[in-house]
CSV table of C-alpha atoms in Angstrom, one decimal:
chain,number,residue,atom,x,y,z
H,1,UNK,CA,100.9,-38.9,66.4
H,2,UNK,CA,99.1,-42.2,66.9
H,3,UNK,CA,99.7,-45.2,65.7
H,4,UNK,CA,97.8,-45.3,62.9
H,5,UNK,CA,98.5,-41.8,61.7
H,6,UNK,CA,102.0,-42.9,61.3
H,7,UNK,CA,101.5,-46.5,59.6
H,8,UNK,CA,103.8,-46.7,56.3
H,9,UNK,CA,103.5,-48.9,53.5
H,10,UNK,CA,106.3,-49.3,51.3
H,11,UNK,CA,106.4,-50.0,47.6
H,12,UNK,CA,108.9,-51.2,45.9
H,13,UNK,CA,108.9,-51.9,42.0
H,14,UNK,CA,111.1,-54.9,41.1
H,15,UNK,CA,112.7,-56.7,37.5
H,16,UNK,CA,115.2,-58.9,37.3
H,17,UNK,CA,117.6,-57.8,40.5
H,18,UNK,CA,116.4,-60.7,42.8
H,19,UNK,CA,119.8,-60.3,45.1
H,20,UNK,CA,118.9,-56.6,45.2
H,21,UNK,CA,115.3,-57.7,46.1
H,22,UNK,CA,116.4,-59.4,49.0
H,23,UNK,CA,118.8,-56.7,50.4
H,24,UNK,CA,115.7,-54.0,49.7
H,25,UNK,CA,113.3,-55.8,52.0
H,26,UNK,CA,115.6,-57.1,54.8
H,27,UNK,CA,116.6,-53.1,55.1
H,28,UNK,CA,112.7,-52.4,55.2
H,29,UNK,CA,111.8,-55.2,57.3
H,30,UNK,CA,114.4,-53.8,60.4
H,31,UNK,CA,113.4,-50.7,60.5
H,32,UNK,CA,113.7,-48.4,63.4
H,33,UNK,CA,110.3,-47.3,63.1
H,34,UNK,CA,108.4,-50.8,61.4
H,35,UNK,CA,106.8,-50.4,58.5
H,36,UNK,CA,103.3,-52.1,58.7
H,37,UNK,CA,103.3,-53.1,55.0
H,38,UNK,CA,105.6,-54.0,51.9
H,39,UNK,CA,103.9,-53.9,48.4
H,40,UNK,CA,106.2,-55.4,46.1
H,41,UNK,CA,105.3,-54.8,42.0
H,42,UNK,CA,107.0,-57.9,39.9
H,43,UNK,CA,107.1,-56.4,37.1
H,44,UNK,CA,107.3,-60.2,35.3
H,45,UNK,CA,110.9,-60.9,36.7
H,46,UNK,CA,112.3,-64.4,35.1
H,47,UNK,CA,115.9,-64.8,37.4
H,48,UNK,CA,113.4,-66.7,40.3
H,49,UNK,CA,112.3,-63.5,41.5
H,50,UNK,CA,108.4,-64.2,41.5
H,51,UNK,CA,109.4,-68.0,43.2
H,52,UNK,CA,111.0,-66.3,45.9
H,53,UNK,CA,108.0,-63.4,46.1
H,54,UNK,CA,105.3,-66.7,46.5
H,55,UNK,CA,107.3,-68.5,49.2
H,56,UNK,CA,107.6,-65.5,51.5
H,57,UNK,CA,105.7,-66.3,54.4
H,58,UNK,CA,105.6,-62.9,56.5
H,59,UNK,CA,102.3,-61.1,56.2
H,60,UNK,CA,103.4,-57.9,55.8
H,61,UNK,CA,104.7,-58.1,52.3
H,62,UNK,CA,102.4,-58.1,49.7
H,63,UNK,CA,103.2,-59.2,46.5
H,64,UNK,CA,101.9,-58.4,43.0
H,65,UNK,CA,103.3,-60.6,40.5
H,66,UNK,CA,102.4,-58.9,37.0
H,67,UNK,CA,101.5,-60.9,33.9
H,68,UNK,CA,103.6,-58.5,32.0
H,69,UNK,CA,106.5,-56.1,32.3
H,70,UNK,CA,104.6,-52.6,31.7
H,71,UNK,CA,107.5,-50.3,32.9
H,72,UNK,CA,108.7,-48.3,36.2
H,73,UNK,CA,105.8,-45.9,35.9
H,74,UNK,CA,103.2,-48.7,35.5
H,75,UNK,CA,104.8,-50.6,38.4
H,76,UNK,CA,104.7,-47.7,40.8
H,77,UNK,CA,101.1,-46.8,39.7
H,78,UNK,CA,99.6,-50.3,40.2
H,79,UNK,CA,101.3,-50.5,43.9
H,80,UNK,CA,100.1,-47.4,45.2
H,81,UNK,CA,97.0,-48.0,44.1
H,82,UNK,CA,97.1,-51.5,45.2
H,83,UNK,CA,98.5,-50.2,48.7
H,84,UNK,CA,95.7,-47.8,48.7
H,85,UNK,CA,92.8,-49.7,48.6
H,86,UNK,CA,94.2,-53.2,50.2
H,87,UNK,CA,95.6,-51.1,53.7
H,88,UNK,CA,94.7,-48.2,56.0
H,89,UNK,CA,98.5,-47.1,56.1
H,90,UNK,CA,98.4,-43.1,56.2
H,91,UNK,CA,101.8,-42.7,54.2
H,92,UNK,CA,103.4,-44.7,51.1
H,93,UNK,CA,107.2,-45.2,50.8
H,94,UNK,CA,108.7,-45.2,47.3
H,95,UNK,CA,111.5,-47.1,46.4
H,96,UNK,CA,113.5,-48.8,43.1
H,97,UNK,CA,114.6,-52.3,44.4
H,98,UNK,CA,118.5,-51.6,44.5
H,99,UNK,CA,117.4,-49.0,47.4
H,100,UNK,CA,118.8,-49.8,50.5
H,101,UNK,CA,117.6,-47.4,53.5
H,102,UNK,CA,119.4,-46.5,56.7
H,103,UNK,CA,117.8,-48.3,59.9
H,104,UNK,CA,116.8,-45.1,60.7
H,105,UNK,CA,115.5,-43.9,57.7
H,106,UNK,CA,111.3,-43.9,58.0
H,107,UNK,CA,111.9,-42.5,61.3
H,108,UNK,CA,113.6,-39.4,60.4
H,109,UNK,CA,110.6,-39.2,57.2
H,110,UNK,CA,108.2,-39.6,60.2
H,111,UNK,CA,109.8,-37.0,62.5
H,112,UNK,CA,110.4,-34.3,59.8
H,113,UNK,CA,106.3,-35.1,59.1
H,114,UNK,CA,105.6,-34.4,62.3
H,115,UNK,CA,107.4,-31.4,63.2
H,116,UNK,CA,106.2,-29.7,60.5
H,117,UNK,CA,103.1,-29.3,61.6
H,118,UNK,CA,101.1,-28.8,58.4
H,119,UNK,CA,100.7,-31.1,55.1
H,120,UNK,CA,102.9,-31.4,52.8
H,121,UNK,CA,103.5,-32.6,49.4
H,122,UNK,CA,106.3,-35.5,49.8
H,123,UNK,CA,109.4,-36.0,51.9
H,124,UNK,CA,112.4,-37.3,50.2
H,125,UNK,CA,115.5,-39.0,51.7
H,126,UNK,CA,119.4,-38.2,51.7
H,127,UNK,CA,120.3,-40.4,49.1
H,128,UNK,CA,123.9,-41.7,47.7
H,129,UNK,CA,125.6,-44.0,45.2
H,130,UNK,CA,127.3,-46.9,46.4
H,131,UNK,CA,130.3,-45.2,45.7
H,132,UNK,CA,129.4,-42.5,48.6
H,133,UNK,CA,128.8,-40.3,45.9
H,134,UNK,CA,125.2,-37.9,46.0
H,135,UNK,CA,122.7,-39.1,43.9
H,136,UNK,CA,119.1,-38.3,42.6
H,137,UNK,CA,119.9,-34.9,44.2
H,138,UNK,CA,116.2,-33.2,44.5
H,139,UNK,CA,115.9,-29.7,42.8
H,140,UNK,CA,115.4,-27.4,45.1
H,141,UNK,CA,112.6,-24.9,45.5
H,142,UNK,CA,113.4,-20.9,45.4
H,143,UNK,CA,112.9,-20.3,49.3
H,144,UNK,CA,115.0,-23.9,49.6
H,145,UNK,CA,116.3,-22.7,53.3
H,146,UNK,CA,113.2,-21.5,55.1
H,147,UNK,CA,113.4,-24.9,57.6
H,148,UNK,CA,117.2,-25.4,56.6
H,149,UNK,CA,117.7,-25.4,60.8
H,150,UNK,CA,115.6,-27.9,61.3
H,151,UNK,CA,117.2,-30.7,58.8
H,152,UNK,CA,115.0,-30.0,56.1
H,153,UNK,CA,115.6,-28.2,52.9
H,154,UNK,CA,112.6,-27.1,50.5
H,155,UNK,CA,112.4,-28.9,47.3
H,156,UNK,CA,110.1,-29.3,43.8
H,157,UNK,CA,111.0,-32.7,42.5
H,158,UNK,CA,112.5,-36.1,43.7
H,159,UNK,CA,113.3,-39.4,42.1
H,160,UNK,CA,111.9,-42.4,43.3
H,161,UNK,CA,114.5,-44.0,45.9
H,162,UNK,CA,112.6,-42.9,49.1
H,163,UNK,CA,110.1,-40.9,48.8
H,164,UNK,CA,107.6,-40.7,51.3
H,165,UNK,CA,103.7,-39.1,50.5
H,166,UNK,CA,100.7,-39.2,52.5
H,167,UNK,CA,97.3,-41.2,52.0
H,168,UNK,CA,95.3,-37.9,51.7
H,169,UNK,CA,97.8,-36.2,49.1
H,170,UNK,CA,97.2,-39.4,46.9
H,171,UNK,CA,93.4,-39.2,47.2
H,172,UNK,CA,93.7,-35.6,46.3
H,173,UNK,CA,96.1,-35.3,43.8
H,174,UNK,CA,96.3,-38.9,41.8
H,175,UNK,CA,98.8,-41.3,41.3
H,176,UNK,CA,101.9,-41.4,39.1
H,177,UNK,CA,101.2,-41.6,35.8
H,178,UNK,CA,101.3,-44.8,34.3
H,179,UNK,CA,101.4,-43.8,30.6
H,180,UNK,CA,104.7,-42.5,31.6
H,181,UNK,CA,105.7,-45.8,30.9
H,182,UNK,CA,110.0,-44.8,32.6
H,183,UNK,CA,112.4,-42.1,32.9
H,184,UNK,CA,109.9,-38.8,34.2
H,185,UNK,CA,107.2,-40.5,36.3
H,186,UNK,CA,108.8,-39.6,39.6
H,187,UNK,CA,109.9,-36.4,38.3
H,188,UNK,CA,105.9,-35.4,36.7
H,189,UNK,CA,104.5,-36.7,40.2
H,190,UNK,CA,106.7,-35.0,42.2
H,191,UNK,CA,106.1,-32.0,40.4
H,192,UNK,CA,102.2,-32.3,41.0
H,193,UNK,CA,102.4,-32.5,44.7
H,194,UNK,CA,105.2,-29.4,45.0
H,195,UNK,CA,102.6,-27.5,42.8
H,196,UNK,CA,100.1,-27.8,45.6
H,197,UNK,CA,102.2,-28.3,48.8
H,198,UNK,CA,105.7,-27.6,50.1
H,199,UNK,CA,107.7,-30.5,49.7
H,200,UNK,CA,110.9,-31.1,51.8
H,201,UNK,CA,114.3,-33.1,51.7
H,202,UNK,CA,115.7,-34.7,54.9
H,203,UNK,CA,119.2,-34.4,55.5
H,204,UNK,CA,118.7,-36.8,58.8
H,205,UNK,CA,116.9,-40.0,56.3
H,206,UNK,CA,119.6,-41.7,54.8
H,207,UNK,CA,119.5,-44.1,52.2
H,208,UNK,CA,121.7,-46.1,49.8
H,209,UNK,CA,121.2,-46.3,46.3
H,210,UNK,CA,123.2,-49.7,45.2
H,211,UNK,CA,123.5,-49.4,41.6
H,212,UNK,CA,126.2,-47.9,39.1
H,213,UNK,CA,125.4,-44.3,38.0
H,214,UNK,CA,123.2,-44.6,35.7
H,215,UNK,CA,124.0,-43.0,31.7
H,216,UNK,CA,121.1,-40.9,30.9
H,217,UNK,CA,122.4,-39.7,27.6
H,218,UNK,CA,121.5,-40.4,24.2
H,219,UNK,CA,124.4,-38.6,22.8
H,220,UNK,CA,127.0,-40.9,24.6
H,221,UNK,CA,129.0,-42.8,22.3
H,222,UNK,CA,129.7,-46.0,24.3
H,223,UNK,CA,125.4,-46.3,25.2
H,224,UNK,CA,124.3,-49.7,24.6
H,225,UNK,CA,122.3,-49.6,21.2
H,226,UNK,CA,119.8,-51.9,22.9
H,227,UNK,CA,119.1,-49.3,25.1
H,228,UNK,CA,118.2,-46.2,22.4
H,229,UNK,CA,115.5,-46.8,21.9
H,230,UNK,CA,114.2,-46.0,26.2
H,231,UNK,CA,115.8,-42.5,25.5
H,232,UNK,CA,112.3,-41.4,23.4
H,233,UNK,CA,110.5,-42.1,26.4
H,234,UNK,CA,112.8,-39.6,28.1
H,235,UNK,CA,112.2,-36.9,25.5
H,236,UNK,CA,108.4,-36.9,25.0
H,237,UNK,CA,108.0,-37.3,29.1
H,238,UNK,CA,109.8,-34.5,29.3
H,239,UNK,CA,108.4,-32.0,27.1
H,240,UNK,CA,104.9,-33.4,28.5
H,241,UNK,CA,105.8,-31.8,32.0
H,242,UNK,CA,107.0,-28.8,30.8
H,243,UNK,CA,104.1,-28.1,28.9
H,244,UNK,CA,101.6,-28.8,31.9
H,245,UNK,CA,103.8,-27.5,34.9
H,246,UNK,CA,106.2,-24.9,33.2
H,247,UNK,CA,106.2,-22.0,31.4
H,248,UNK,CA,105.9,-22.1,27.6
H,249,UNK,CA,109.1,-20.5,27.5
H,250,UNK,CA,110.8,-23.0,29.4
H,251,UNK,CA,109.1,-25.9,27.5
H,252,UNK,CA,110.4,-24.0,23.8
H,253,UNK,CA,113.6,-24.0,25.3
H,254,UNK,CA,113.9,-27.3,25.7
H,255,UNK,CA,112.2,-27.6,22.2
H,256,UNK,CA,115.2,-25.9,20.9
H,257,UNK,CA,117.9,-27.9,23.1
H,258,UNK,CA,116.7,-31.2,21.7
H,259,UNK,CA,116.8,-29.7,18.1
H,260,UNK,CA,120.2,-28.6,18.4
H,261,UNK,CA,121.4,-32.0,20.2
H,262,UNK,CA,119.5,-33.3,16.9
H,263,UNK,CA,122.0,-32.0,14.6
H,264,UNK,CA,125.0,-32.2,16.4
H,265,UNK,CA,124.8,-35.4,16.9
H,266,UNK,CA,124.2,-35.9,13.1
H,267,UNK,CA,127.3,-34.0,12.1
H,268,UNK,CA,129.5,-35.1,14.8
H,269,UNK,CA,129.1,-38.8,16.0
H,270,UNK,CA,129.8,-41.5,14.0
H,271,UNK,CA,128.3,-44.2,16.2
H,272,UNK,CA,124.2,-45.0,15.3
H,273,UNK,CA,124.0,-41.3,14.7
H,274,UNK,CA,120.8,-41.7,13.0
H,275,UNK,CA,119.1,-43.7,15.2
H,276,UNK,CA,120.4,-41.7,18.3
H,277,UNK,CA,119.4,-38.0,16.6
H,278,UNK,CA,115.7,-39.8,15.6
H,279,UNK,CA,115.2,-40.7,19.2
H,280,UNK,CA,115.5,-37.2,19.9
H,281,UNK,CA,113.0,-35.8,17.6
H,282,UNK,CA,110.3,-38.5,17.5
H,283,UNK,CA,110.5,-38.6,21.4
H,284,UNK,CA,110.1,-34.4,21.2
H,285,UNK,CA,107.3,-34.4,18.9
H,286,UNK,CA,105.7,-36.8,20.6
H,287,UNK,CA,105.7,-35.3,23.7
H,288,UNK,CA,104.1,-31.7,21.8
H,289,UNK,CA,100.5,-34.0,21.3
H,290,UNK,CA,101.4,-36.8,24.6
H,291,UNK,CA,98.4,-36.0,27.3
H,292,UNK,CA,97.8,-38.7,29.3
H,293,UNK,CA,95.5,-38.0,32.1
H,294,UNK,CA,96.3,-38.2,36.2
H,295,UNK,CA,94.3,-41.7,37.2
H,296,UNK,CA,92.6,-41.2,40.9
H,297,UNK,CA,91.7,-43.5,43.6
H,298,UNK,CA,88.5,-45.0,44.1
């Protein structure tokens, strides 16, 4: 593999977690195997992140301060494209900024690339909560232990803490989908590229996610109200993949789930049970007539 076939740019999306920020990048920044570029997505930060972004100094980060905050799946969108068309790097990194990679993290991505031998969708690291716990666990593909002996398990979706695509999968297959807007874009872009080419998680790439587990739960009493409101996103994003990549069965099933959820929550919780069981159903209706379409590079 030369030199250039292996260049790796990584993107990381960024809001408001400037002391993550900084952990994110020094990780990056000593890796093993260097990473020839950093695009970093501000997605309008106001704790002195952009400050910070516009004194850096070393020329491999690149920074895109954003006039407004558009969401996860808007920030990831803008730098791969931006990544894309600004470098000649032959693979992108993606990354939330409270990821924290192993020193020897691309490397094993890079390896597992390599000894493959043909193309593949994405790669996706061996990540865990700060607690030690596993996290964003992949889900795994029907013939999941094919290459099992060689570190590498077969998956169909990922999350976006380290996951690793090529420059000619993204010309082919798009970008993720901004429209998205959060919660879904990692696991609809994902989806496209395992549609088209075997996709792999590496035991050997590990990574630390440094954030509390995140509550992705509508129907949880002690959710912040503030945050309801995110949940439709969830809902309609959802039902959008099913309905493009799944079966109708499996997209009526989840049709009925929310439905039920619905109603339960309406004769059993006491707490904002209206506005909880509303998210639901606006968020699955929505997502019956929600077709945004894949954006390609240029």
């Amino acid at each position: 593999m030369s030199k250039l076939e292996k260049s790796t740019c990584a993107i990381v999306v960024t809001y408001n977690r400037l002391a993550l920020l900084k952990q994110c990048l020094d990780k990056l920044l000593n890796q093993s195997e260097p990473v020839s570029h950093i695009v970093v997505v501000n997605n309008k930060s106001t704790d002195g992140t952009t400050s910070y972004l516009n004194a850096l100094k070393n020329p491999k980060v690149l920074v895109l301060n954003m006039s407004e905050n558009l969401g996860g799946a808007k920030g990831f969108n803008t730098g791969m494209k931006y990544a894309f068309q600004k470098t000649q790097d032959n693979f992108f990194w993606i990354m939330d900024d409270d990821t924290f990679p192993d020193e020897d993290a691309l490397r094993e991505l890079l390896k597992a690339e390599q000894d493959l031998h043909a193309e593949v969708g994405f790669l996706c690291s061996n990540v865990r909560w700060k607690d030690g716990q596993t996290t964003n666990i992949p889900a795994v593909a029907s013939r999941w232990s094919e290459k099992i002996d060689s570190g590498i398990v077969k998956v169909e979706t990922a999350t976006f803490v380290s996951v690793m695509v090529s420059r000619r999968v993204v010309r082919e297959l798009g970008l993720p989908t901004a429209a998205l807007f959060i919660w879904g874009d990692d696991t609809e872009f994902t989806t496209r590229l395992s549609a088209k080419y075997p996709c792999y998680f590496v035991t050997n790439s590990h990574v630390l996610h440094f954030s509390e587990k995140n509550i992705s739960d509508v129907t949880v009493e002690n959710d912040s109200l503030n945050r309801l409101s995110r949940y439709r996103y969830m809902y309609r994003n959802l039902i959008f993949i099913d309905k493009k990549y799944h079966s109708k069965k499996k997209m009526i099933k989840r049709i009925l789930g929310n439905l039920i959820s619905a109603l339960l929550i309406l004769f059993k919780s006491h707490d904002h049970r209206f506005k909880r069981s509303g998210v639901i159903l606006s968020g699955t209706f929505k997502g019956l007539i929600f077709n945004p379409k894949t954006e390609y590079v240029k």
